[in-house]
């Protein structure tokens, strides 16, 4: 059986590497760009290494998934203990917010603790949107001071217009004893599966996707192949490309798509109008990353910071605290992430203006000295975050259901249109590879 894999991002490369390892089927990865990696790409300049679409880290609750990722890196990996802060009203509060209450003024600390206790006691259910869910789980204080403003910033949408279909496992919900200890300053940790994380020593997160790529031997990756048309002819899938200097058409027995579901729907034949409407209703956010090299050996010892009150960025990470090789000797680095959507003010802002405003705000917040910037660059990533609005569940179900009936397997964040972290993308690829490898049929070299 010959399998076509649309897209050479993390999910597509992971699936290809796993299929190559078993050797049961022939396959081809079709990648639109000259370079594979998708959201997991990195850039290197003047001795700095930055991840394109914001800082990535390697962690997982699933031991087989984490084991695979670490095996890909081998000796090119280092482990760090998370030291994450929330920049709240000029203070650095420990993350998660409810585990850092002692860092607040006493009155606000008690307000948050009382609100959390009240929410637990009331055990309200049936939240219709994210805002109601946050208040029902965390109470007024924690919700209003951090969770609502931060989520509205990263999603670029009012909390009452967001669904709750993504929150389990994403927003930590600690036991009251931990929150009480945090309030008293006794110390407690939340989101513990991420407390110790890994990162490549050299090469940034793209080291992971390059390691996957190296396991796909031969000419099994066609780059510069943008999928233009997908059709079924005589029991075979025929995929035509646009803007490619290589072969313009490929034929497969089975098709797996890891490209955005919007791109698949645009290329596929005979997609019903109601399905096209559902796909167009699936919303997403883009991200701009402002990457700065700093003329200072160490900015701080923080892994990353969340900014619920910032005018621009929602998160700032410090790659030089992830790896000693992420910045030149005697210098350090940071990446500011700004969520935006097509047509909004950030989308219309020039890279130069965006960069200048980020530097100004970081200087005002005393995160950096404005005159200490030694290197800067801006990168914009169109498909970055899945948006779970109130219509997400019905639209996603309709879109996924159609392609399942057509026999096209979906794998990865923007193909499945699920909010999947890197480890979940790898896990999805592992499941799909096992399913495909269970199908009888020899290689078709």
Short mmCIF file of C-alpha atoms in Angstrom, two decimals:
data_model
loop_
_atom_site.label_atom_id
_atom_site.label_comp_id
_atom_site.label_asym_id
_atom_site.label_seq_id
_atom_site.Cartn_x
_atom_site.Cartn_y
_atom_site.Cartn_z
CA UNK A 1 0.00 0.00 0.00
CA UNK A 2 1.32 3.44 -0.88
CA UNK A 3 0.38 6.16 1.58
CA UNK A 4 0.31 9.88 0.86
CA UNK A 5 1.08 12.20 3.78
CA UNK A 6 0.02 15.78 3.14
CA UNK A 7 2.26 18.15 5.10
CA UNK A 8 5.77 17.86 6.53
CA UNK A 9 5.29 19.49 9.90
CA UNK A 10 5.75 17.69 13.21
CA UNK A 11 2.76 15.37 12.72
CA UNK A 12 3.56 14.48 9.10
CA UNK A 13 7.24 13.84 9.82
CA UNK A 14 6.44 11.80 12.93
CA UNK A 15 4.00 9.66 10.97
CA UNK A 16 6.50 9.19 8.16
CA UNK A 17 9.31 8.27 10.55
CA UNK A 18 7.11 5.72 12.30
CA UNK A 19 6.00 4.17 9.00
CA UNK A 20 9.61 4.05 7.82
CA UNK A 21 10.59 2.27 11.02
CA UNK A 22 8.10 -0.52 10.43
CA UNK A 23 8.82 -0.74 6.69
CA UNK A 24 5.44 -2.29 5.87
CA UNK A 25 4.24 0.35 3.44
CA UNK A 26 5.65 2.79 0.94
CA UNK A 27 4.76 6.44 1.54
CA UNK A 28 5.46 9.99 0.36
CA UNK A 29 5.40 13.22 2.39
CA UNK A 30 4.25 16.27 0.41
CA UNK A 31 5.45 19.55 1.95
CA UNK A 32 4.45 22.98 0.62
CA UNK A 33 7.59 24.80 1.71
CA UNK A 34 11.27 24.35 0.95
CA UNK A 35 11.87 23.35 4.57
CA UNK A 36 9.98 20.85 6.70
CA UNK A 37 9.05 21.38 10.33
CA UNK A 38 5.87 23.46 10.24
CA UNK A 39 5.32 25.15 13.61
CA UNK A 40 8.42 23.41 14.97
CA UNK A 41 11.08 25.35 13.10
CA UNK A 42 13.95 27.40 14.41
CA UNK A 43 16.19 30.13 13.08
CA UNK A 44 19.84 30.80 13.80
CA UNK A 45 21.50 34.18 13.38
CA UNK A 46 24.55 35.86 14.89
CA UNK A 47 24.96 33.02 17.36
CA UNK A 48 21.32 33.11 18.57
CA UNK A 49 18.77 30.33 18.14
CA UNK A 50 15.06 31.13 18.23
CA UNK A 51 11.95 29.02 17.63
CA UNK A 52 9.82 30.59 14.92
CA UNK A 53 6.35 30.35 16.39
CA UNK A 54 7.20 31.00 20.03
CA UNK A 55 9.24 29.03 22.52
CA UNK A 56 8.56 25.28 22.61
CA UNK A 57 9.43 22.82 25.35
CA UNK A 58 9.45 19.03 25.45
CA UNK A 59 7.26 17.32 28.07
CA UNK A 60 4.48 14.77 28.25
CA UNK A 61 2.35 12.82 30.69
CA UNK A 62 2.72 9.82 28.36
CA UNK A 63 6.02 7.97 28.90
CA UNK A 64 6.14 6.35 25.42
CA UNK A 65 5.65 9.76 23.77
CA UNK A 66 8.25 11.48 25.92
CA UNK A 67 10.58 8.54 25.40
CA UNK A 68 10.30 8.84 21.63
CA UNK A 69 11.00 12.58 21.66
CA UNK A 70 14.03 12.18 23.91
CA UNK A 71 15.34 9.27 21.85
CA UNK A 72 15.21 11.49 18.77
CA UNK A 73 17.39 14.08 20.48
CA UNK A 74 19.76 11.62 22.11
CA UNK A 75 22.63 13.53 23.70
CA UNK A 76 21.37 16.79 22.21
CA UNK A 77 18.99 17.37 25.12
CA UNK A 78 19.05 19.13 28.46
CA UNK A 79 16.54 19.15 31.28
CA UNK A 80 15.36 22.25 33.11
CA UNK A 81 13.08 22.83 36.09
CA UNK A 82 10.27 25.21 35.27
CA UNK A 83 10.53 28.66 36.83
CA UNK A 84 7.53 30.43 35.38
CA UNK A 85 6.02 33.72 36.47
CA UNK A 86 2.94 35.81 35.85
CA UNK A 87 3.59 39.53 35.46
CA UNK A 88 0.72 40.91 37.50
CA UNK A 89 0.46 44.59 38.38
CA UNK A 90 4.24 45.01 38.32
CA UNK A 91 4.84 41.87 40.41
CA UNK A 92 6.19 38.46 39.44
CA UNK A 93 3.69 35.93 40.75
CA UNK A 94 4.44 32.21 40.64
CA UNK A 95 2.66 30.16 37.97
CA UNK A 96 0.04 28.74 38.11
CA UNK A 97 -1.54 31.84 39.63
CA UNK A 98 -3.42 29.90 42.33
CA UNK A 99 -0.09 28.38 43.42
CA UNK A 100 1.43 31.83 43.82
CA UNK A 101 -1.14 33.67 45.93
CA UNK A 102 1.40 34.62 48.61
CA UNK A 103 3.03 36.87 46.01
CA UNK A 104 -0.07 39.11 45.99
CA UNK A 105 -0.90 41.93 48.42
CA UNK A 106 -2.56 40.40 51.49
CA UNK A 107 -6.07 41.68 50.71
CA UNK A 108 -5.95 40.28 47.15
CA UNK A 109 -4.47 37.02 48.42
CA UNK A 110 -7.38 36.55 50.83
CA UNK A 111 -9.91 37.56 48.17
CA UNK A 112 -8.57 34.89 45.81
CA UNK A 113 -8.46 32.22 48.54
CA UNK A 114 -12.01 32.96 49.70
CA UNK A 115 -13.29 32.96 46.11
CA UNK A 116 -11.66 29.62 45.41
CA UNK A 117 -13.11 28.08 48.58
CA UNK A 118 -16.56 29.44 47.73
CA UNK A 119 -16.43 28.06 44.19
CA UNK A 120 -15.46 24.60 45.49
CA UNK A 121 -18.24 24.67 48.08
CA UNK A 122 -20.91 25.66 45.56
CA UNK A 123 -19.89 23.01 43.01
CA UNK A 124 -21.63 24.82 40.18
CA UNK A 125 -22.01 22.88 36.93
CA UNK A 126 -23.41 23.48 33.47
CA UNK A 127 -21.16 26.37 32.47
CA UNK A 128 -22.18 27.61 29.00
CA UNK A 129 -18.89 29.30 28.18
CA UNK A 130 -15.32 29.72 29.39
CA UNK A 131 -16.07 32.74 31.57
CA UNK A 132 -18.78 30.89 33.50
CA UNK A 133 -16.53 27.85 33.82
CA UNK A 134 -13.62 29.87 35.23
CA UNK A 135 -15.82 31.57 37.83
CA UNK A 136 -17.38 28.22 38.80
CA UNK A 137 -13.97 26.55 39.26
CA UNK A 138 -11.76 29.34 40.59
CA UNK A 139 -14.06 32.03 41.97
CA UNK A 140 -14.12 35.74 41.26
CA UNK A 141 -10.68 36.79 42.50
CA UNK A 142 -8.46 34.39 40.53
CA UNK A 143 -10.71 34.63 37.48
CA UNK A 144 -10.76 38.41 37.29
CA UNK A 145 -7.14 39.02 38.22
CA UNK A 146 -5.58 36.48 35.89
CA UNK A 147 -7.54 33.74 34.16
CA UNK A 148 -10.12 35.84 32.31
CA UNK A 149 -7.77 38.61 31.10
CA UNK A 150 -5.02 36.20 30.11
CA UNK A 151 -7.34 33.89 28.18
CA UNK A 152 -8.98 36.84 26.46
CA UNK A 153 -5.52 38.04 25.46
CA UNK A 154 -4.18 34.77 24.08
CA UNK A 155 -7.43 33.87 22.31
CA UNK A 156 -8.11 37.44 21.19
CA UNK A 157 -11.77 36.80 22.06
CA UNK A 158 -14.07 37.58 24.99
CA UNK A 159 -14.23 34.71 27.47
CA UNK A 160 -18.02 34.51 27.20
CA UNK A 161 -17.60 33.70 23.49
CA UNK A 162 -15.27 30.74 24.11
CA UNK A 163 -16.35 27.16 24.71
CA UNK A 164 -15.04 24.86 27.45
CA UNK A 165 -14.24 21.92 25.17
CA UNK A 166 -10.47 22.42 25.54
CA UNK A 167 -10.02 23.19 29.24
CA UNK A 168 -9.53 19.75 30.81
CA UNK A 169 -5.81 19.16 31.24
CA UNK A 170 -5.08 22.66 29.98
CA UNK A 171 -6.12 24.84 32.91
CA UNK A 172 -4.81 23.34 36.16
CA UNK A 173 -7.44 22.84 38.87
CA UNK A 174 -5.52 22.12 42.11
CA UNK A 175 -6.93 20.77 45.38
CA UNK A 176 -7.89 23.34 48.00
CA UNK A 177 -5.05 22.22 50.28
CA UNK A 178 -2.49 23.31 47.66
CA UNK A 179 -4.15 26.70 47.20
CA UNK A 180 -4.29 27.20 50.97
CA UNK A 181 -0.59 26.33 51.27
CA UNK A 182 0.19 28.77 48.44
CA UNK A 183 -1.79 31.50 50.17
CA UNK A 184 0.16 30.94 53.39
CA UNK A 185 3.48 30.99 51.54
CA UNK A 186 4.24 27.34 52.30
CA UNK A 187 4.85 26.53 48.64
CA UNK A 188 3.01 24.23 46.29
CA UNK A 189 3.38 23.23 42.65
CA UNK A 190 0.74 22.99 39.95
CA UNK A 191 0.75 21.49 36.47
CA UNK A 192 3.43 19.13 37.75
CA UNK A 193 3.86 17.03 34.59
CA UNK A 194 5.44 20.14 33.05
CA UNK A 195 7.53 21.01 36.14
CA UNK A 196 10.62 19.44 34.61
CA UNK A 197 10.94 19.90 30.87
CA UNK A 198 13.48 19.14 28.18
CA UNK A 199 14.87 21.23 25.34
CA UNK A 200 17.50 20.66 22.63
CA UNK A 201 21.00 21.79 23.59
CA UNK A 202 21.67 22.99 20.04
CA UNK A 203 19.50 23.82 17.05
CA UNK A 204 16.29 24.80 18.82
CA UNK A 205 13.08 22.81 18.55
CA UNK A 206 13.78 22.10 14.88
CA UNK A 207 16.36 19.59 16.08
CA UNK A 208 13.38 17.38 16.89
CA UNK A 209 11.78 17.62 13.44
CA UNK A 210 15.16 17.25 11.72
CA UNK A 211 15.74 14.05 13.67
CA UNK A 212 12.38 12.76 12.43
CA UNK A 213 13.25 13.84 8.90
CA UNK A 214 16.51 11.89 9.04
CA UNK A 215 14.56 8.70 9.74
CA UNK A 216 12.61 9.11 6.49
CA UNK A 217 15.06 7.69 4.03
CA UNK A 218 15.30 8.08 0.26
CA UNK A 219 13.21 10.50 -1.79
CA UNK A 220 10.14 10.17 0.38
CA UNK A 221 9.77 13.89 1.03
CA UNK A 222 8.67 16.15 -1.83
CA UNK A 223 9.31 19.77 -0.83
CA UNK A 224 7.90 22.86 -2.53
CA UNK A 225 4.76 20.84 -3.22
CA UNK A 226 1.67 22.86 -2.31
CA UNK A 227 -1.42 20.69 -2.47
CA UNK A 228 -3.78 22.18 -5.05
CA UNK A 229 -6.22 19.36 -5.79
CA UNK A 230 -7.20 16.09 -4.13
CA UNK A 231 -9.47 13.67 -5.98
CA UNK A 232 -10.38 9.97 -6.09
CA UNK A 233 -9.94 8.20 -9.41
CA UNK A 234 -10.30 4.48 -9.99
CA UNK A 235 -9.88 3.67 -6.31
CA UNK A 236 -6.71 5.78 -6.04
CA UNK A 237 -6.10 9.19 -4.47
CA UNK A 238 -4.59 11.64 -6.93
CA UNK A 239 -2.91 14.69 -5.41
CA UNK A 240 -1.91 17.56 -7.69
CA UNK A 241 0.48 20.31 -6.67
CA UNK A 242 0.92 23.96 -7.51
CA UNK A 243 4.10 26.02 -7.50
CA UNK A 244 6.35 22.99 -7.47
CA UNK A 245 9.43 22.39 -9.56
CA UNK A 246 9.25 18.67 -8.90
CA UNK A 247 6.65 16.10 -9.88
CA UNK A 248 3.25 17.78 -10.08
CA UNK A 249 1.02 14.77 -9.43
CA UNK A 250 1.17 11.79 -7.07
CA UNK A 251 -1.04 8.73 -6.77
CA UNK A 252 -1.75 6.92 -3.50
CA UNK A 253 -3.77 4.01 -2.14
CA UNK A 254 -4.41 5.82 1.14
CA UNK A 255 -4.27 9.46 2.21
CA UNK A 256 -3.36 11.11 5.53
CA UNK A 257 -3.70 14.88 5.83
CA UNK A 258 -1.69 16.89 8.33
CA UNK A 259 -2.26 20.22 6.52
CA UNK A 260 -4.83 22.73 7.85
CA UNK A 261 -8.34 21.41 7.36
CA UNK A 262 -9.19 24.66 5.53
CA UNK A 263 -6.51 23.87 2.92
CA UNK A 264 -7.74 20.30 2.54
CA UNK A 265 -11.35 21.42 2.08
CA UNK A 266 -10.25 23.95 -0.56
CA UNK A 267 -8.31 21.29 -2.50
CA UNK A 268 -10.69 18.33 -2.18
CA UNK A 269 -13.35 17.59 -4.75
CA UNK A 270 -17.03 17.11 -3.97
CA UNK A 271 -17.09 18.78 -0.57
CA UNK A 272 -20.77 19.55 0.25
CA UNK A 273 -21.67 23.18 0.82
CA UNK A 274 -22.66 22.54 4.43
CA UNK A 275 -19.23 21.06 5.11
CA UNK A 276 -17.49 24.02 3.46
CA UNK A 277 -19.57 26.30 5.68
CA UNK A 278 -18.56 24.31 8.77
CA UNK A 279 -14.88 24.46 7.79
CA UNK A 280 -15.04 28.21 7.17
CA UNK A 281 -16.57 28.54 10.64
CA UNK A 282 -13.50 26.98 12.26
CA UNK A 283 -11.52 29.94 13.55
CA UNK A 284 -7.85 30.22 14.44
CA UNK A 285 -5.35 32.77 15.67
CA UNK A 286 -1.99 33.72 14.24
CA UNK A 287 1.08 34.60 16.27
CA UNK A 288 3.84 37.15 15.81
CA UNK A 289 7.10 36.44 17.60
CA UNK A 290 9.50 39.26 18.35
CA UNK A 291 12.92 37.68 18.90
CA UNK A 292 15.49 39.72 20.80
CA UNK A 293 19.15 39.15 21.57
CA UNK A 294 20.22 41.00 24.71
CA UNK A 295 23.66 42.43 25.46
CA UNK A 296 23.76 40.90 28.91
CA UNK A 297 24.97 37.50 30.17
CA UNK A 298 21.68 36.78 31.99
CA UNK A 299 18.40 38.69 31.99
CA UNK A 300 16.90 36.62 34.80
CA UNK A 301 16.42 32.98 35.80
CA UNK A 302 12.81 32.74 34.55
CA UNK A 303 11.69 30.15 32.00
CA UNK A 304 8.82 32.23 30.67
CA UNK A 305 6.35 34.87 31.86
CA UNK A 306 2.63 35.36 31.23
CA UNK A 307 1.32 38.90 30.75
CA UNK A 308 -2.45 39.22 31.34
CA UNK A 309 -2.26 43.03 31.39
CA UNK A 310 0.07 43.70 28.46
CA UNK A 311 -1.13 45.82 25.57
CA UNK A 312 0.65 43.53 23.12
CA UNK A 313 2.27 40.26 24.11
CA UNK A 314 0.70 37.42 26.05
CA UNK A 315 3.88 35.50 26.83
CA UNK A 316 7.62 36.16 26.94
CA UNK A 317 10.06 33.22 27.01
CA UNK A 318 13.81 33.23 27.63
CA UNK A 319 15.48 30.64 25.33
CA UNK A 320 18.93 31.33 26.77
CA UNK A 321 17.58 29.89 30.04
CA UNK A 322 16.54 26.72 28.16
CA UNK A 323 19.96 25.99 26.67
CA UNK A 324 23.41 27.51 27.20
CA UNK A 325 23.89 27.45 23.42
CA UNK A 326 20.76 29.47 22.52
CA UNK A 327 22.73 32.75 22.70
CA UNK A 328 26.36 33.76 22.17
CA UNK A 329 28.65 33.79 25.19
CA UNK A 330 28.02 36.86 27.33
CA UNK A 331 24.55 37.46 25.84
CA UNK A 332 21.00 36.26 26.45
CA UNK A 333 17.73 36.12 24.55
CA UNK A 334 13.96 36.39 24.76
CA UNK A 335 10.93 35.79 22.54
CA UNK A 336 7.73 37.83 22.91
CA UNK A 337 4.58 36.19 21.54
CA UNK A 338 1.67 38.28 20.25
CA UNK A 339 -1.62 36.66 19.25
CA UNK A 340 -3.43 38.30 16.36
CA UNK A 341 -6.00 37.66 13.69
CA UNK A 342 -6.22 38.66 10.06
CA UNK A 343 -7.25 42.30 9.74
CA UNK A 344 -6.72 43.39 13.36
CA UNK A 345 -4.31 46.09 14.53
CA UNK A 346 -1.36 43.73 15.01
CA UNK A 347 -1.88 42.27 11.54
CA UNK A 348 -1.80 45.79 10.10
CA UNK A 349 1.24 46.85 12.13
CA UNK A 350 4.63 46.77 10.41
CA UNK A 351 7.30 44.48 11.82
CA UNK A 352 9.42 47.51 12.68
CA UNK A 353 6.64 49.15 14.68
CA UNK A 354 5.72 45.90 16.40
CA UNK A 355 9.33 45.33 17.39
CA UNK A 356 9.71 48.90 18.70
CA UNK A 357 6.55 48.66 20.80
CA UNK A 358 7.56 45.33 22.29
CA UNK A 359 10.98 46.68 23.27
CA UNK A 360 9.38 49.79 24.76
CA UNK A 361 6.88 47.80 26.83
CA UNK A 362 9.54 45.35 28.04
CA UNK A 363 11.69 48.31 29.10
CA UNK A 364 8.76 49.97 30.90
CA UNK A 365 8.09 46.70 32.73
CA UNK A 366 11.82 46.57 33.60
CA UNK A 367 12.22 43.17 31.95
CA UNK A 368 15.05 44.56 29.82
CA UNK A 369 17.02 47.74 29.39
CA UNK A 370 15.74 49.24 26.13
CA UNK A 371 19.27 50.10 24.97
CA UNK A 372 20.59 46.58 25.53
CA UNK A 373 19.11 44.97 22.42
CA UNK A 374 21.89 43.42 20.32
CA UNK A 375 19.77 41.53 17.78
CA UNK A 376 16.12 41.58 16.71
CA UNK A 377 13.83 39.81 14.25
CA UNK A 378 10.10 39.31 13.76
CA UNK A 379 8.38 36.19 12.49
CA UNK A 380 4.65 35.79 11.80
CA UNK A 381 2.96 32.39 11.76
CA UNK A 382 -0.52 32.29 10.22
CA UNK A 383 -1.81 29.02 11.69
CA UNK A 384 -0.85 29.06 15.36
CA UNK A 385 -3.76 28.46 17.77
CA UNK A 386 -7.07 26.66 17.40
CA UNK A 387 -9.92 28.91 18.54
CA UNK A 388 -12.62 27.10 20.52
CA UNK A 389 -15.53 29.47 20.04
CA UNK A 390 -19.14 28.57 20.86
CA UNK A 391 -19.64 26.99 17.41
CA UNK A 392 -16.41 24.98 17.47
CA UNK A 393 -17.83 21.61 18.49
CA UNK A 394 -20.51 21.40 15.79
CA UNK A 395 -18.29 22.80 13.03
CA UNK A 396 -15.35 20.54 13.88
CA UNK A 397 -17.56 17.45 14.09
CA UNK A 398 -19.08 18.17 10.67
CA UNK A 399 -15.68 18.75 9.06
CA UNK A 400 -13.99 15.71 10.61
CA UNK A 401 -17.01 13.52 9.87
CA UNK A 402 -16.97 14.37 6.18
CA UNK A 403 -13.31 13.48 5.64
CA UNK A 404 -13.68 10.31 7.70
CA UNK A 405 -16.48 9.20 5.34
CA UNK A 406 -14.27 10.04 2.37
CA UNK A 407 -11.53 7.83 3.80
CA UNK A 408 -9.01 10.60 4.44
CA UNK A 409 -7.25 10.23 7.78
CA UNK A 410 -6.60 13.47 9.72
CA UNK A 411 -3.53 13.81 11.92
CA UNK A 412 -2.20 16.83 13.83
CA UNK A 413 -3.27 20.14 15.29
CA UNK A 414 -4.68 21.98 12.30
CA UNK A 415 -5.80 18.93 10.37
CA UNK A 416 -7.78 17.39 13.21
CA UNK A 417 -8.43 20.97 14.33
CA UNK A 418 -7.78 20.16 17.97
CA UNK A 419 -5.68 22.12 20.46
CA UNK A 420 -2.83 19.61 20.50
CA UNK A 421 0.56 20.26 22.07
CA UNK A 422 3.69 18.80 20.48
CA UNK A 423 3.44 15.62 22.53
CA UNK A 424 -0.21 15.17 21.56
CA UNK A 425 0.72 15.56 17.87
CA UNK A 426 3.35 12.85 18.31
CA UNK A 427 0.82 10.67 20.14
CA UNK A 428 -1.70 11.17 17.34
CA UNK A 429 0.93 10.17 14.77
CA UNK A 430 1.81 7.08 16.83
CA UNK A 431 -1.84 6.02 16.87
CA UNK A 432 -2.29 6.60 13.15
CA UNK A 433 0.95 4.73 12.34
CA UNK A 434 -0.20 1.73 14.41
CA UNK A 435 -3.54 1.77 12.59
CA UNK A 436 -1.88 1.95 9.18
CA UNK A 437 0.71 -0.68 10.00
CA UNK A 438 -2.06 -3.06 10.99
CA UNK A 439 -3.44 -2.91 7.43
CA UNK A 440 -2.26 -5.75 5.24
CA UNK A 441 -0.46 -4.96 2.04
CA UNK A 442 3.15 -5.00 1.02
CA UNK A 443 5.35 -2.14 -0.03
CA UNK A 444 4.78 -0.69 -3.44
CA UNK A 445 8.30 0.53 -4.27
#
